[in-house]
Short mmCIF file of C-alpha atoms and ligand atoms in Angstrom, two decimals:
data_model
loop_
_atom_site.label_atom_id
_atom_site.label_comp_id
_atom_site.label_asym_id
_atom_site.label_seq_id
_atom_site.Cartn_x
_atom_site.Cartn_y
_atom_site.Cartn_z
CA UNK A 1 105.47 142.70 130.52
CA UNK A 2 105.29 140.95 127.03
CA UNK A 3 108.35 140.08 125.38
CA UNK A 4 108.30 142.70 123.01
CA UNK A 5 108.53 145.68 125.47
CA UNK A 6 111.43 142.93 127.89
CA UNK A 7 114.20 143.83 124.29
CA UNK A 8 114.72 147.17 122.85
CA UNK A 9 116.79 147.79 119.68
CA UNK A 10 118.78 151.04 118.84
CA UNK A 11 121.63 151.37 116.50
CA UNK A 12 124.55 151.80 117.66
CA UNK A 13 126.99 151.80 115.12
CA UNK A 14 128.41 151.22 111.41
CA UNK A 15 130.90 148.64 109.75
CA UNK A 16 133.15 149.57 107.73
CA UNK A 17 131.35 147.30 104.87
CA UNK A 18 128.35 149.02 105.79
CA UNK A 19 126.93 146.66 107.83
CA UNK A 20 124.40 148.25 110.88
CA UNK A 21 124.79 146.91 114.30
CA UNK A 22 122.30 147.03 116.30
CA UNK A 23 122.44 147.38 120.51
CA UNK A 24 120.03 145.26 121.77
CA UNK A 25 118.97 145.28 125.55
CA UNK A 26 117.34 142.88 127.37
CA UNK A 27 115.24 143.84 130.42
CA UNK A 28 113.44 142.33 133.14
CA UNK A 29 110.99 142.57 135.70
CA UNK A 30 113.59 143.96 138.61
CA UNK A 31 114.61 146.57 136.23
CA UNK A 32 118.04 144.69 135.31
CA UNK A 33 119.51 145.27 131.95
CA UNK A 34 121.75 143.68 129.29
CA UNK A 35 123.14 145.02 126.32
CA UNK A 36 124.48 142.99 123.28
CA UNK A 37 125.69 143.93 120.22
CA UNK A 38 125.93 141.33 117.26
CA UNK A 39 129.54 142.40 116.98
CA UNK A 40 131.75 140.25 118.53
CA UNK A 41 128.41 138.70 120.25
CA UNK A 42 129.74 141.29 123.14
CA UNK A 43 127.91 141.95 126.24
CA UNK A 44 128.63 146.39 126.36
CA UNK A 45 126.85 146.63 129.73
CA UNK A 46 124.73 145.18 132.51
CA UNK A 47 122.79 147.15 134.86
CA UNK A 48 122.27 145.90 138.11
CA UNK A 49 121.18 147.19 141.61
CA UNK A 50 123.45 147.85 144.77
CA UNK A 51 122.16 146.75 148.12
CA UNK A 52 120.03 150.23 147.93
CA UNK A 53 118.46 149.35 144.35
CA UNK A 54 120.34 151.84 142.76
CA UNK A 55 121.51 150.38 139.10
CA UNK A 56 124.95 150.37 138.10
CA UNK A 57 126.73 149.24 135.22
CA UNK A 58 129.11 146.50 136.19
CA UNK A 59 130.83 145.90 132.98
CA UNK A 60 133.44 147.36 131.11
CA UNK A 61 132.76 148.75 128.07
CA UNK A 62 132.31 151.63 125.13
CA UNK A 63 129.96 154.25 123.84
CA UNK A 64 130.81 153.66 120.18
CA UNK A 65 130.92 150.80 117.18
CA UNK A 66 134.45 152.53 116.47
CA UNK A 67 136.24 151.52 119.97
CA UNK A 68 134.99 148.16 119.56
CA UNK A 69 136.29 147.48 116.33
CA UNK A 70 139.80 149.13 117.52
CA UNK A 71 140.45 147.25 120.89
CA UNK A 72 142.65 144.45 121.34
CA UNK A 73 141.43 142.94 124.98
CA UNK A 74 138.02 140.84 123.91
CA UNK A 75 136.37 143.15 125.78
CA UNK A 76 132.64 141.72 126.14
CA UNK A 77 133.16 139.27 123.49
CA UNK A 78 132.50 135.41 122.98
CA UNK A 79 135.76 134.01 122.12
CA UNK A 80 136.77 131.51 119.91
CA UNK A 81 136.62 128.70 118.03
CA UNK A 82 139.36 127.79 120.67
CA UNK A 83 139.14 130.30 123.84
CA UNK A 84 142.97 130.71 126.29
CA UNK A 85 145.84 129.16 124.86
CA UNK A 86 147.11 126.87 122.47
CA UNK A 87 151.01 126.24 122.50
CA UNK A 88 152.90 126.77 119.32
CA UNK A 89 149.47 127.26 117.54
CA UNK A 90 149.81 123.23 117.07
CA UNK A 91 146.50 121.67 115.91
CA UNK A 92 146.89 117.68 114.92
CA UNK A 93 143.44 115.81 113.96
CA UNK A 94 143.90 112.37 112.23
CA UNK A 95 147.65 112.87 111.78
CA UNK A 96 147.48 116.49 109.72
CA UNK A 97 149.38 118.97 111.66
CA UNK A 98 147.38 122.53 111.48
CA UNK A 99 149.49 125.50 111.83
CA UNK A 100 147.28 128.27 113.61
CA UNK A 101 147.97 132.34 113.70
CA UNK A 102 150.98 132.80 116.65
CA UNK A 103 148.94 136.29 117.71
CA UNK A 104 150.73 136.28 121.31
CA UNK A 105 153.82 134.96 120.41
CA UNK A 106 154.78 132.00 120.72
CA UNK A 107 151.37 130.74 121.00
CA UNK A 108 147.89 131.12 119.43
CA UNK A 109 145.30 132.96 121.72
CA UNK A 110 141.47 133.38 121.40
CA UNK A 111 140.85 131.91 118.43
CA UNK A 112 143.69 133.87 116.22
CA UNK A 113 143.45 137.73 115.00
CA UNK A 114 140.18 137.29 114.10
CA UNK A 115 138.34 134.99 116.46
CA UNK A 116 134.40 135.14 117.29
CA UNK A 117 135.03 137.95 118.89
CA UNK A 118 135.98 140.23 115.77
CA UNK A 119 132.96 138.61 114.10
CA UNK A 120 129.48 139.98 112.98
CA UNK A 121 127.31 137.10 114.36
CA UNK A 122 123.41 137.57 112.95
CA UNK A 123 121.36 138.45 115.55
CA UNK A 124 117.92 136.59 115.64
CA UNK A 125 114.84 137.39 118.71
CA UNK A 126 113.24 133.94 119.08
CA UNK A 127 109.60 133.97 119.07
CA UNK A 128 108.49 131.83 121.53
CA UNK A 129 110.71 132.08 125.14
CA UNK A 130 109.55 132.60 128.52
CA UNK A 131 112.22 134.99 129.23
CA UNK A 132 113.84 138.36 126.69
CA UNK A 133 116.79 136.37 124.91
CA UNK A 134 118.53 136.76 121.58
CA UNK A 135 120.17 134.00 119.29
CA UNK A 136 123.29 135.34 118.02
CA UNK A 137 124.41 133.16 114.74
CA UNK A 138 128.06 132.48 112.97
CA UNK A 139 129.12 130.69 110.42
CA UNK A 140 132.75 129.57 111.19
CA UNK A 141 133.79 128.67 107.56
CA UNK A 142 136.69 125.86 106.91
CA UNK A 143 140.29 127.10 107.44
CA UNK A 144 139.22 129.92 109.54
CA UNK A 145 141.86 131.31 111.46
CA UNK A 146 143.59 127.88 110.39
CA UNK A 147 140.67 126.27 112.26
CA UNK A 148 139.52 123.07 110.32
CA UNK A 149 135.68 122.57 109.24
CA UNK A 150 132.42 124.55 108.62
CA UNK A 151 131.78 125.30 112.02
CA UNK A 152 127.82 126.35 112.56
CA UNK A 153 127.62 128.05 116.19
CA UNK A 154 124.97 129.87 117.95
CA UNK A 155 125.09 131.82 121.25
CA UNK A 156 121.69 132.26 123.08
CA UNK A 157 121.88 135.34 125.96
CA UNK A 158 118.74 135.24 128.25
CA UNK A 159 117.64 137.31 131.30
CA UNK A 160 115.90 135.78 133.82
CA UNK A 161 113.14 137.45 136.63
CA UNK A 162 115.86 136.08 139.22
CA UNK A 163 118.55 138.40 137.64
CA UNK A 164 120.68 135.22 135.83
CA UNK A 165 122.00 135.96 132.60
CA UNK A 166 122.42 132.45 130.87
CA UNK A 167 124.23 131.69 128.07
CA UNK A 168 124.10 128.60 125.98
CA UNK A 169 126.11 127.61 123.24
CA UNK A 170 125.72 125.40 120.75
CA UNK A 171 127.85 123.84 117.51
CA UNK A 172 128.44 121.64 114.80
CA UNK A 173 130.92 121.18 112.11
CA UNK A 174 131.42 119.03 108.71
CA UNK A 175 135.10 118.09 109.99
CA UNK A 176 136.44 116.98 112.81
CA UNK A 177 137.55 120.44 114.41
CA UNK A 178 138.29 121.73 118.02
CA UNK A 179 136.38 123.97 120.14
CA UNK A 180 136.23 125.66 123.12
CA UNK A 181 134.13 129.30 124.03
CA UNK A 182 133.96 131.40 126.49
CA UNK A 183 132.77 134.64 127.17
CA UNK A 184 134.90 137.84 128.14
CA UNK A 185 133.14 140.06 129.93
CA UNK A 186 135.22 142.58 132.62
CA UNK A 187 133.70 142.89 135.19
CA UNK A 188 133.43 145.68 137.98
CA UNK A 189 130.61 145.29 140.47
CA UNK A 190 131.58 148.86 142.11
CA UNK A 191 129.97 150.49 139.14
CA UNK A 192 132.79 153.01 139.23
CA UNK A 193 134.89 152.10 135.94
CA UNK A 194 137.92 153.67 137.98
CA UNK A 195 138.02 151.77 140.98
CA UNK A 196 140.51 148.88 141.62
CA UNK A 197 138.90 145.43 142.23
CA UNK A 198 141.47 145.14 145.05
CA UNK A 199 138.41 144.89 147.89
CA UNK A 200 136.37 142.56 146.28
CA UNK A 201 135.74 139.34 147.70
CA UNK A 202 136.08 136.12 145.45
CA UNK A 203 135.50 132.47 145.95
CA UNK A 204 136.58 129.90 143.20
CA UNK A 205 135.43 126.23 143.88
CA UNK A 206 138.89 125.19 143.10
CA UNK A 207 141.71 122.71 144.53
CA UNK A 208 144.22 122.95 141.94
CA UNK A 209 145.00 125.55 139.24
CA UNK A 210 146.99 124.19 136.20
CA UNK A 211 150.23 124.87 136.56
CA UNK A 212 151.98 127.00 133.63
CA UNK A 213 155.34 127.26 131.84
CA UNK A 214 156.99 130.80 131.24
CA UNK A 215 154.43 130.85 127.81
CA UNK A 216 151.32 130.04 130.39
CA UNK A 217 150.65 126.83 128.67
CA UNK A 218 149.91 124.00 130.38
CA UNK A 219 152.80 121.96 131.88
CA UNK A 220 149.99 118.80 132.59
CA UNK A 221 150.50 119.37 136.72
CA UNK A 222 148.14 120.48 138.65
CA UNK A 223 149.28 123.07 141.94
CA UNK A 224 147.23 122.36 144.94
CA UNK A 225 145.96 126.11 146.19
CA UNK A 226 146.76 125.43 149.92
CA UNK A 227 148.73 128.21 151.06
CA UNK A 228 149.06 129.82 147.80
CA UNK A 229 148.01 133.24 146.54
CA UNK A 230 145.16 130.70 144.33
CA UNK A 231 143.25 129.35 147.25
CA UNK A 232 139.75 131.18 147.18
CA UNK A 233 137.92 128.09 148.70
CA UNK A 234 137.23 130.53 151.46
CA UNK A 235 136.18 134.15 149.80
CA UNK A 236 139.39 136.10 150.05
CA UNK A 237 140.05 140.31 148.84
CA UNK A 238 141.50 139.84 145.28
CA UNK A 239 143.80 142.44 146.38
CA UNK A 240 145.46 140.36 149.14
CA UNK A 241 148.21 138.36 147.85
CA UNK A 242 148.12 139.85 143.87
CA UNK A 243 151.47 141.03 144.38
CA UNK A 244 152.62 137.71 146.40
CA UNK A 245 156.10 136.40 145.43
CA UNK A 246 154.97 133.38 143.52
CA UNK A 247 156.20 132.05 140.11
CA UNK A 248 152.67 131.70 138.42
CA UNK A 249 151.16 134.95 139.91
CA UNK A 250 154.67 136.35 138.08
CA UNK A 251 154.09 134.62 135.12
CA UNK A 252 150.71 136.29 134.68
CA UNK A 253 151.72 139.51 135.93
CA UNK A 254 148.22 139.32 138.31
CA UNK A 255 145.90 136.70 138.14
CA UNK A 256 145.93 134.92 134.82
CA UNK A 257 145.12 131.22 135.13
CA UNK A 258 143.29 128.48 134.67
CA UNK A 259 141.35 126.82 138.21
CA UNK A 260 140.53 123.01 138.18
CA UNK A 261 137.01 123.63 138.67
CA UNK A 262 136.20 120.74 141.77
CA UNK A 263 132.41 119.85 140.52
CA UNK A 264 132.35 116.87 138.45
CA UNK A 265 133.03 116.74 134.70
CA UNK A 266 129.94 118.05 132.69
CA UNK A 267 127.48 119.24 136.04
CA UNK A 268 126.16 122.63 135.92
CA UNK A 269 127.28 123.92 139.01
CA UNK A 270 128.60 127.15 140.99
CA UNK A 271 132.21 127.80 140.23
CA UNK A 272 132.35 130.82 141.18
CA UNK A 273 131.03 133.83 143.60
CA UNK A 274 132.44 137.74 143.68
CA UNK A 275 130.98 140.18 145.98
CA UNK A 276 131.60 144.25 146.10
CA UNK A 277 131.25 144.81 150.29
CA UNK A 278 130.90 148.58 149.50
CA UNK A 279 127.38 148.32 146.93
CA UNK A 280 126.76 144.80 148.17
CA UNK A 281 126.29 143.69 144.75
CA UNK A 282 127.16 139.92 144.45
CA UNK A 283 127.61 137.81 141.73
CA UNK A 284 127.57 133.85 141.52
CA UNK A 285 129.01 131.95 138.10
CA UNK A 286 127.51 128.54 137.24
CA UNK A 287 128.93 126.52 134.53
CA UNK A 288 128.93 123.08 133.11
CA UNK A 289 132.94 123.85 132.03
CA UNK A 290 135.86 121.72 134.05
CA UNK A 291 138.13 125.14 133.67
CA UNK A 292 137.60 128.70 135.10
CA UNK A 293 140.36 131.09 134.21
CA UNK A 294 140.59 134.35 136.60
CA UNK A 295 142.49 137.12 134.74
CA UNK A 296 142.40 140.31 136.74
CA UNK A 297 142.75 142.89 133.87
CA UNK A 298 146.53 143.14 134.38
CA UNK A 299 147.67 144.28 131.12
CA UNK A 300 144.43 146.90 130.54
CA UNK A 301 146.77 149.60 130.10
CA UNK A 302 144.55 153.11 129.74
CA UNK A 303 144.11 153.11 126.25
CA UNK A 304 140.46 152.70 125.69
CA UNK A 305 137.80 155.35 127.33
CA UNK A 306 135.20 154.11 129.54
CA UNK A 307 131.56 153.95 128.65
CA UNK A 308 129.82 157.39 130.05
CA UNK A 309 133.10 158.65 131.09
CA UNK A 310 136.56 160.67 131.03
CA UNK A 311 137.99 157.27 132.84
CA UNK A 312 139.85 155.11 131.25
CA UNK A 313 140.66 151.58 132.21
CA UNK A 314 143.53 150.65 133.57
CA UNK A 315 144.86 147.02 135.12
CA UNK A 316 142.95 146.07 137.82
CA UNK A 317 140.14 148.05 137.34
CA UNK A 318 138.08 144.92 136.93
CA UNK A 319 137.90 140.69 136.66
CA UNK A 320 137.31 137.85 134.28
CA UNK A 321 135.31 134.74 135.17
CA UNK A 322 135.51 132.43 131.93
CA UNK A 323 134.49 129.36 132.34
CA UNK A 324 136.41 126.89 129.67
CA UNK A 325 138.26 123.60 128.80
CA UNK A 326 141.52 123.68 129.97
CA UNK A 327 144.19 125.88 128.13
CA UNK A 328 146.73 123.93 125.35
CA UNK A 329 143.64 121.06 125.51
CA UNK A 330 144.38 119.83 121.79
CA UNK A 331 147.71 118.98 122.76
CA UNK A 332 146.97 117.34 126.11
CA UNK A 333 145.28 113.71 125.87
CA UNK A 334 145.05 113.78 129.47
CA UNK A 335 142.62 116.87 129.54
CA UNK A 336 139.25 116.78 128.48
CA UNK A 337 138.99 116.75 124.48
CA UNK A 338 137.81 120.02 122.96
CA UNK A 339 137.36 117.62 119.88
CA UNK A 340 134.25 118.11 117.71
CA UNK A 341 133.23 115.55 114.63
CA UNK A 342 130.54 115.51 112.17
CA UNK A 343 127.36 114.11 113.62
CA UNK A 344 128.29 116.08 117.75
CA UNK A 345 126.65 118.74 119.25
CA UNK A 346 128.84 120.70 121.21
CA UNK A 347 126.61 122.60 123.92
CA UNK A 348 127.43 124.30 127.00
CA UNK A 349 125.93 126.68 129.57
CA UNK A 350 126.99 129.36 131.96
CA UNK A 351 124.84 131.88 133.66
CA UNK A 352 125.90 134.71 135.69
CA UNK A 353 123.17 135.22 138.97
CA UNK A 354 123.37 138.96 140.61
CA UNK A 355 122.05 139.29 143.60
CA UNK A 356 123.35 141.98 146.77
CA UNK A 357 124.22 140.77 150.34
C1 BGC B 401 143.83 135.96 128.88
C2 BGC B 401 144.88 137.01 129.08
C3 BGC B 401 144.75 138.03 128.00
C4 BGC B 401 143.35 138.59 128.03
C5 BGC B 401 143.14 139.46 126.83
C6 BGC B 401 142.51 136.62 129.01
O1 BGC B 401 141.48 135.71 128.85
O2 BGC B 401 143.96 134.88 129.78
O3 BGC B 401 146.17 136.46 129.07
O4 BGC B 401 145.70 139.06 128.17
O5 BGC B 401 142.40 137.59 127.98
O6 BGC B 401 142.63 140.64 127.13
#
């Protein structure tokens, strides 16, 4: 196949400034698919087959521009400048104090109101790459969202003939800034947008999770997951202790925290695995991030309709993998600094590998 025929384009909606966006979909050689659109730099679906090679679509998602622009739950997107949470919305660089948008009171989440993921990023299909891929650009300008600095970021999805979506990321700012992405996609590797994720089997390369005050920030301890609903070491149902009487699965109301990835600081490694017994579809997460946070889609609340479908979602209907820097990380020395200054390259890289077992 030559690139050209590996993306397709079709439009798939309107701004309200007028602004077309485009659906892109990447293809390879198995038949897998991935669909971005430049808004929000969202993955909408990806098509993979079950242990039979039938395809299913193992994201959440929407038909249409218009549910997209309305949702609330970074469905898909690429989140930031600073993705998770930041406590207070307290920013200090060189001794100014930054105030940032308190969107989940009392903290700052996902980058404010209008974080990457409520962006149009320009969409660019690179000429020369061994594999289909598109370069999503944005253009963070100063103050953003309270965010010091002209931020330049670009996102680059690629498919791969071994079914691994990668995605790299890379920035670099005028003033010193913070930064930390991620990427939100829900997933569901069922296929079925109304089946719980209860049976799925999950393994997190993880010791410690972070442990969280009442606002889940940070409280700078670290829980050990022996016998605790957060020990996936061994693959374990995500169903089997959510409803376990512990103070942080409380807190999140499900699975909402932040894993202490074990690989060492900066190696791309597997974090992660999640495997659907029923379609045998499996997925592995690599990442070069210390953090993973697991949110189970507790507070999806069936308000938004399901791509293809009468469903619509409701909590536990899927799972988040996103790989990060830990939560609150501007206000923690101890953590690793999400700290970017004239002159850096921030650049990081995650890839999700599907495979069936
Ligand atoms: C956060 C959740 C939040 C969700 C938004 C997750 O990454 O950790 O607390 O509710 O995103 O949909």
């Amino acid at each position: 196949m030559d690139l050209q025929k590996k993306i397709s384009k079709h439009d798939f909606g309107t701004m309200p400034d007028g602004r077309i966006i485009e659906k892109f979909t990447l293809h390879n050689a198995n038949g897998m698919e991935v669909d971005i659109i430049p808004y929000g730099g969202s993955i909408t679906g990806i098509r993979v087959p079950d242990r039979q090679g039938v395809l299913g679509d193992v994201v959440l998602g929407f038909d249409d521009l218009a549910t997209y622009l309305r949702h609330d739950a970074y469905f898909g997107a690429i989140v930031g400048r600073f993705a998770n949470r930041i406590g207070g919305g307290k920013l200090v660089l060189d001794a100014v104090q930054y105030q940032l948008p308190i969107n989940l009171p009392p903290n700052h989440l996902h980058g404010g109101k209008l974080g990457f993921g409520r962006k149009v990023w320009e969409a660019k299909i690179p000429f020369h790459s061994e594999n289909p891929c598109i370069e999503l650009h944005y253009h963070s300008r100063d103050m953003e969202e309270g965010y010091p600095g002209n931020l330049e970021i670009k996102t680059t999805y690629s498919l791969t003939d071994e079914n691994e979506l990668e995605m790299v990321t890379e920035a670099t700012t005028d003033k010193k800034t913070v930064i930390n992405i991620t990427y939100h996609p829900y997933f569901n590797l069922t296929g079925k947008p109304d089946q719980l994720i209860f049976n799925h089997e999950l393994e997190i390369f993880a010791t410690h999770i972070l442990e969280t005050d009442e606002g889940m920030i940070p409280t700078g301890k670290l829980r050990h997951v022996e016998q605790t609903p957060f020990d996936f070491r061994i693959p374990k149902r995500i169903g089997l202790e959510i409803g376990a009487d512990d103070i942080d699965l409380q807190q999140g109301n499900g699975y909402d925290h932040c894993f202490a990835l074990d690989h060492p600081d900066g190696q791309f490694s597997l974090a992660a695995t999640a495997y659907d017994p029923v379609s045998g579809r499996l997925m592995e997460l690599f990442t070069d991030k210390p953090g993973l946070q697991l949110y189970t889609a507790n507070w999806l609340n069936h308000s938004w309709q399901a791509k293809g479908s009468d469903v619509r979602y409701g909590p536990r209907t899927a799972f988040c993998l996103e790989p990060q820097l830990y939560p609150d990380a501007p206000n923690r020395p101890e953590f690793k600094s999400p700290v970017l200054s004239p002159g850096e390259v921030y650049l990081t890289r995650s890839t999700f590998r599907f495979g069936v077992k």
